[in-house]
Every structure is written in structure tokens, then in C-alpha cells.
Amino acid sequence: TPAVSAKPSATPSATPEVTLPPLKSDSILENYEDVFGHLGTCVNYGSNPSMSQLQDEKTLAFVKKHFNSITMENEMKPDAVLGNSVNAITKEEAEKLGYIIPDNYKETSVPKLNFDRIDKILQTAYDNGLGLRGHTLLWHSQTPAWFFGIDYDADEDAVDEDTMDARIDFYVSTVMDHVMQKEKEIAGETGKIVYAWDVVNEYLHATNSGWEAVYGKCGNRPAFVKRAYQYAYDCLDYYGLSGKVSLFYNDFNTYMEVNDVITMINYINSDKKLCNGVGMQSHVGTTFPSVDYYTQALKAFVNAGFEVQITELDTSSKSISDQANYVYQLMKNVNSVKKSGGNISGITLWGISDDVSWISASEYPLLFSSLNVPKDSYYKFIQ
């Protein structure tokens, strides 16, 4: 999904904060933390504190009031960890840094990974009682081209499958292991902050990608994707977190590709359940998809035995009232599926407010127009 705008948060309205019931715990109706487990938003942690939502006191207070979970817009994506250009180190140097170098890794150099910002995010989340979705380990769109090239060179041809397999094994294992080690350092135990990982993001839309350059077209049975989930699962299992931290396949327009998503996840789980389910990116609009069409897909996924998290919810509309009505009907249906036994374990809104959304504010995508300035859809969401 394109990044949320990095503009600084708007100045809060004069509307008294106390008048707004929090989304995550509405005492008049019911506690959404009990219903869905995780209610989240997307935020950034920029290098410039004045542009960082998590480093802004008022924005962080807003997030803590309304949500119990965050997803980073960019800071956990591959390019943020790998960098725009390779910083190559030896395998011996990598092992001293705690990197996981698998036996099948035959190259002499390893890209140095930058965990500085991730470490600060983990600390901030823990200090403020916020869970964190690990978004994302593998994604074609924000992975530097050099990661696929011979000798980690973007100008060289793509590496062979065996070499890429080893790079995937190294990257998935090292990133997850680092995060869980850091969790133990911060919180005293692993699995205390990151409760879910998007192991693979948008594979079904990865045309003309670095992955395709290496592996070709793999349809809905991609062996390298299954491999990534195996290593992610093994990492959780090593720390005793399998069954406690969930692994997801995350994609957009999943309501249009229900069968492909189900087929692929069943393939990933053909030997053992490695992938818990699907992250339904929900960049929806009042003109498409219809609420019934969306609900049909949601029911198909839960009926297939998948855990579902609605991961990137925003609602493009022509008017505030249209948006509010759509949000009400959508949440009514989601709530109904959940109460009927559907394993829906989280909802994440993709951004804080319209003025910092990746979608134009004129399309009214979120529940607030600016920080602490709610729209009709805010109250409809709670209702």
C-alpha cells in the first residue's frame, strides 16, 4: 500500500477531548478490545521528530486513547531495514551482530541491517501499552533492487533460486530473531509487543517484480512464499510463540481474489499450519466493493478456517454522510460475522485522519478529519 503522507499532524481542535468516547473502549456499548482483540491505526516514526507521529506528544496521546495497536507505515518494510544501497559485511561480522546465517547461505558477504528505528518503535510501543503488527517481511514493492542482484548489485542479473532462497532464509530469520530478542530486553519476555507478522505482502499482485525475475511465475502455489512462512514459523517455534503470535498473508482486493488466496494459504499449510490466515487490506469505497460483496469474502475466509485481520481500512466517499452510512453497514456486518464465530482478531485503520491519509482528504477516507476532530463515521463506527 502506498505510504501515508508524512505531513505533521494537525493542531487539535478546540473540541474538549473528554467529549469523545474512545474507539477502543466504549462503555455505553461494548469493549472493542474484548470483541476484536486489536484495534489499530497506521503511524510513522520519522527521522525528523517534528514529522514523526509517534514522537509527537499530542498524536501519541490520541493513538493511546483510541487504539491498542499500531502498524508502521514504512519503518518495518524491507527498504527501511536494508537501505537504498548495500552495506556489505562478512559472514563472520554478521554472526557477531547476532544475524542468523543459514547453512545454505554460500555468498561471502551479508547486507548489514538497520534496526535502529525498529528498536525505538518497539520501546515506544511497550512504554505506551501498544501492540505492534510486523508489517512486512517480504514485499516486492519496497525491496531495493540490489537485494535480487548477483553480488547484491542492482545492475547485475537476478540471482538463481538457491541463492535467493538463502537470502530469504537469512532475512526472515534475522529480522524476526532481532525483534524477539529486543522484546525480551525491553519487556522481559518475547511475544510481548509484536502480536502478528505480515510475512508476505501482496504476492498475488507482484508482476514484473524482483521475485518474478528470480522465480518466474509461480501462480498460487509459490514455493518461495511457503519457504518464508516455514522460516517465520520456525523462529516463533524456537521462542515458544507458535499459537501466540500469528503469521498472515496480507493483500489488497482480497474480495476479488478469494479463491486464489484460499488456494495459496492452503498450499502454504499443506504440510503443517504455518500461515494463520489473511490480512484483508480494506481500501474500500462507497461505490465499490459493496458491503455484501466484501462480507461474502470475509465469510469465505473464516469458513476456510483462517484467522482474519482487517489490516488497512479506509473508506473513499463522495460525501461525509455516504462514508458514515457505508462504515456503519460494513462494521455491522463484520461484527455479525465475528459474533457468529468468525475468527476476526483485529481491525486497523490506515491512518489517523483525513489530512494525513495517502488518499485525498476530499474523499473522506478516515474517521477523523484532523487530529481529535471526528466525523459522522466515527460515531457510526462505534454504533
PDB file of N, CA and C in Angstrom, residues 43-75:
ATOM      1  N   VAL A  43       0.826   4.489  11.693  1.00  0.00           N
ATOM      2  CA  VAL A  43       1.575   5.675  12.105  1.00  0.00           C
ATOM      3  C   VAL A  43       2.987   5.628  11.516  1.00  0.00           C
ATOM      4  N   ASN A  44       3.680   6.754  11.625  1.00  0.00           N
ATOM      5  CA  ASN A  44       5.075   6.785  11.202  1.00  0.00           C
ATOM      6  C   ASN A  44       5.981   7.117  12.384  1.00  0.00           C
ATOM      7  N   TYR A  45       7.270   6.824  12.193  1.00  0.00           N
ATOM      8  CA  TYR A  45       8.298   7.208  13.156  1.00  0.00           C
ATOM      9  C   TYR A  45       9.442   7.788  12.347  1.00  0.00           C
ATOM     10  N   GLY A  46       9.290   9.035  11.936  1.00  0.00           N
ATOM     11  CA  GLY A  46      10.254   9.647  11.039  1.00  0.00           C
ATOM     12  C   GLY A  46      11.560   9.979  11.726  1.00  0.00           C
ATOM     13  N   SER A  47      12.611  10.171  10.895  1.00  0.00           N
ATOM     14  CA  SER A  47      13.914  10.553  11.430  1.00  0.00           C
ATOM     15  C   SER A  47      13.886  11.960  11.994  1.00  0.00           C
ATOM     16  N   ASN A  48      12.964  12.781  11.481  1.00  0.00           N
ATOM     17  CA  ASN A  48      12.787  14.139  11.986  1.00  0.00           C
ATOM     18  C   ASN A  48      11.657  14.127  13.012  1.00  0.00           C
ATOM     19  N   PRO A  49      11.957  14.367  14.290  1.00  0.00           N
ATOM     20  CA  PRO A  49      10.908  14.294  15.316  1.00  0.00           C
ATOM     21  C   PRO A  49       9.696  15.167  15.036  1.00  0.00           C
ATOM     22  N   SER A  50       9.899  16.302  14.368  1.00  0.00           N
ATOM     23  CA  SER A  50       8.775  17.196  14.093  1.00  0.00           C
ATOM     24  C   SER A  50       7.817  16.616  13.059  1.00  0.00           C
ATOM     25  N   MET A  51       8.278  15.600  12.325  1.00  0.00           N
ATOM     26  CA  MET A  51       7.433  14.963  11.314  1.00  0.00           C
ATOM     27  C   MET A  51       7.009  13.562  11.741  1.00  0.00           C
ATOM     28  N   SER A  52       7.327  13.182  12.954  1.00  0.00           N
ATOM     29  CA  SER A  52       7.082  11.822  13.433  1.00  0.00           C
ATOM     30  C   SER A  52       5.833  11.776  14.299  1.00  0.00           C
ATOM     31  N   GLN A  53       4.865  10.977  13.897  1.00  0.00           N
ATOM     32  CA  GLN A  53       3.629  10.879  14.662  1.00  0.00           C
ATOM     33  C   GLN A  53       3.861  10.240  16.024  1.00  0.00           C
ATOM     34  N   LEU A  54       4.728   9.225  16.092  1.00  0.00           N
ATOM     35  CA  LEU A  54       4.961   8.555  17.367  1.00  0.00           C
ATOM     36  C   LEU A  54       5.821   9.377  18.317  1.00  0.00           C
ATOM     37  N   GLN A  55       6.495  10.393  17.800  1.00  0.00           N
ATOM     38  CA  GLN A  55       7.304  11.250  18.663  1.00  0.00           C
ATOM     39  C   GLN A  55       6.596  12.558  19.010  1.00  0.00           C
ATOM     40  N   ASP A  56       5.374  12.721  18.510  1.00  0.00           N
ATOM     41  CA  ASP A  56       4.592  13.911  18.813  1.00  0.00           C
ATOM     42  C   ASP A  56       3.675  13.608  19.999  1.00  0.00           C
ATOM     43  N   GLU A  57       3.793  14.396  21.038  1.00  0.00           N
ATOM     44  CA  GLU A  57       3.079  14.111  22.290  1.00  0.00           C
ATOM     45  C   GLU A  57       1.568  14.065  22.102  1.00  0.00           C
ATOM     46  N   LYS A  58       1.008  15.015  21.373  1.00  0.00           N
ATOM     47  CA  LYS A  58      -0.440  15.070  21.201  1.00  0.00           C
ATOM     48  C   LYS A  58      -0.942  13.913  20.332  1.00  0.00           C
ATOM     49  N   THR A  59      -0.175  13.602  19.291  1.00  0.00           N
ATOM     50  CA  THR A  59      -0.584  12.494  18.423  1.00  0.00           C
ATOM     51  C   THR A  59      -0.504  11.163  19.160  1.00  0.00           C
ATOM     52  N   LEU A  60       0.557  10.970  19.921  1.00  0.00           N
ATOM     53  CA  LEU A  60       0.699   9.727  20.679  1.00  0.00           C
ATOM     54  C   LEU A  60      -0.413   9.588  21.711  1.00  0.00           C
ATOM     55  N   ALA A  61      -0.803  10.687  22.339  1.00  0.00           N
ATOM     56  CA  ALA A  61      -1.915  10.639  23.295  1.00  0.00           C
ATOM     57  C   ALA A  61      -3.210  10.240  22.606  1.00  0.00           C
ATOM     58  N   PHE A  62      -3.427  10.757  21.409  1.00  0.00           N
ATOM     59  CA  PHE A  62      -4.595  10.397  20.600  1.00  0.00           C
ATOM     60  C   PHE A  62      -4.588   8.899  20.278  1.00  0.00           C
ATOM     61  N   VAL A  63      -3.448   8.405  19.833  1.00  0.00           N
ATOM     62  CA  VAL A  63      -3.322   6.987  19.479  1.00  0.00           C
ATOM     63  C   VAL A  63      -3.603   6.112  20.696  1.00  0.00           C
ATOM     64  N   LYS A  64      -3.029   6.456  21.841  1.00  0.00           N
ATOM     65  CA  LYS A  64      -3.222   5.662  23.053  1.00  0.00           C
ATOM     66  C   LYS A  64      -4.678   5.655  23.509  1.00  0.00           C
ATOM     67  N   LYS A  65      -5.368   6.760  23.297  1.00  0.00           N
ATOM     68  CA  LYS A  65      -6.759   6.834  23.728  1.00  0.00           C
ATOM     69  C   LYS A  65      -7.656   5.927  22.885  1.00  0.00           C
ATOM     70  N   HIS A  66      -7.456   5.953  21.568  1.00  0.00           N
ATOM     71  CA  HIS A  66      -8.409   5.303  20.674  1.00  0.00           C
ATOM     72  C   HIS A  66      -7.995   3.902  20.219  1.00  0.00           C
ATOM     73  N   PHE A  67      -6.728   3.545  20.361  1.00  0.00           N
ATOM     74  CA  PHE A  67      -6.226   2.290  19.785  1.00  0.00           C
ATOM     75  C   PHE A  67      -5.348   1.553  20.788  1.00  0.00           C
ATOM     76  N   ASN A  68      -5.251   0.247  20.582  1.00  0.00           N
ATOM     77  CA  ASN A  68      -4.313  -0.535  21.388  1.00  0.00           C
ATOM     78  C   ASN A  68      -3.250  -1.198  20.529  1.00  0.00           C
ATOM     79  N   SER A  69      -3.189  -0.799  19.250  1.00  0.00           N
ATOM     80  CA  SER A  69      -2.258  -1.420  18.317  1.00  0.00           C
ATOM     81  C   SER A  69      -1.818  -0.390  17.277  1.00  0.00           C
ATOM     82  N   ILE A  70      -0.597  -0.562  16.782  1.00  0.00           N
ATOM     83  CA  ILE A  70      -0.111   0.273  15.685  1.00  0.00           C
ATOM     84  C   ILE A  70       0.513  -0.597  14.604  1.00  0.00           C
ATOM     85  N   THR A  71       0.453  -0.091  13.386  1.00  0.00           N
ATOM     86  CA  THR A  71       1.192  -0.653  12.254  1.00  0.00           C
ATOM     87  C   THR A  71       2.050   0.469  11.694  1.00  0.00           C
ATOM     88  N   MET A  72       3.326   0.202  11.473  1.00  0.00           N
ATOM     89  CA  MET A  72       4.204   1.228  10.935  1.00  0.00           C
ATOM     90  C   MET A  72       3.983   1.358   9.428  1.00  0.00           C
ATOM     91  N   GLU A  73       3.912   2.599   8.947  1.00  0.00           N
ATOM     92  CA  GLU A  73       3.655   2.800   7.528  1.00  0.00           C
ATOM     93  C   GLU A  73       4.828   2.360   6.672  1.00  0.00           C
ATOM     94  N   ASN A  74       6.050   2.563   7.115  1.00  0.00           N
ATOM     95  CA  ASN A  74       7.224   2.229   6.302  1.00  0.00           C
ATOM     96  C   ASN A  74       8.376   1.607   7.082  1.00  0.00           C
ATOM     97  N   GLU A  75       8.450   1.856   8.368  1.00  0.00           N
ATOM     98  CA  GLU A  75       9.681   1.614   9.107  1.00  0.00           C
ATOM     99  C   GLU A  75      10.049   0.147   9.298  1.00  0.00           C
TER     100      GLU A  75
END
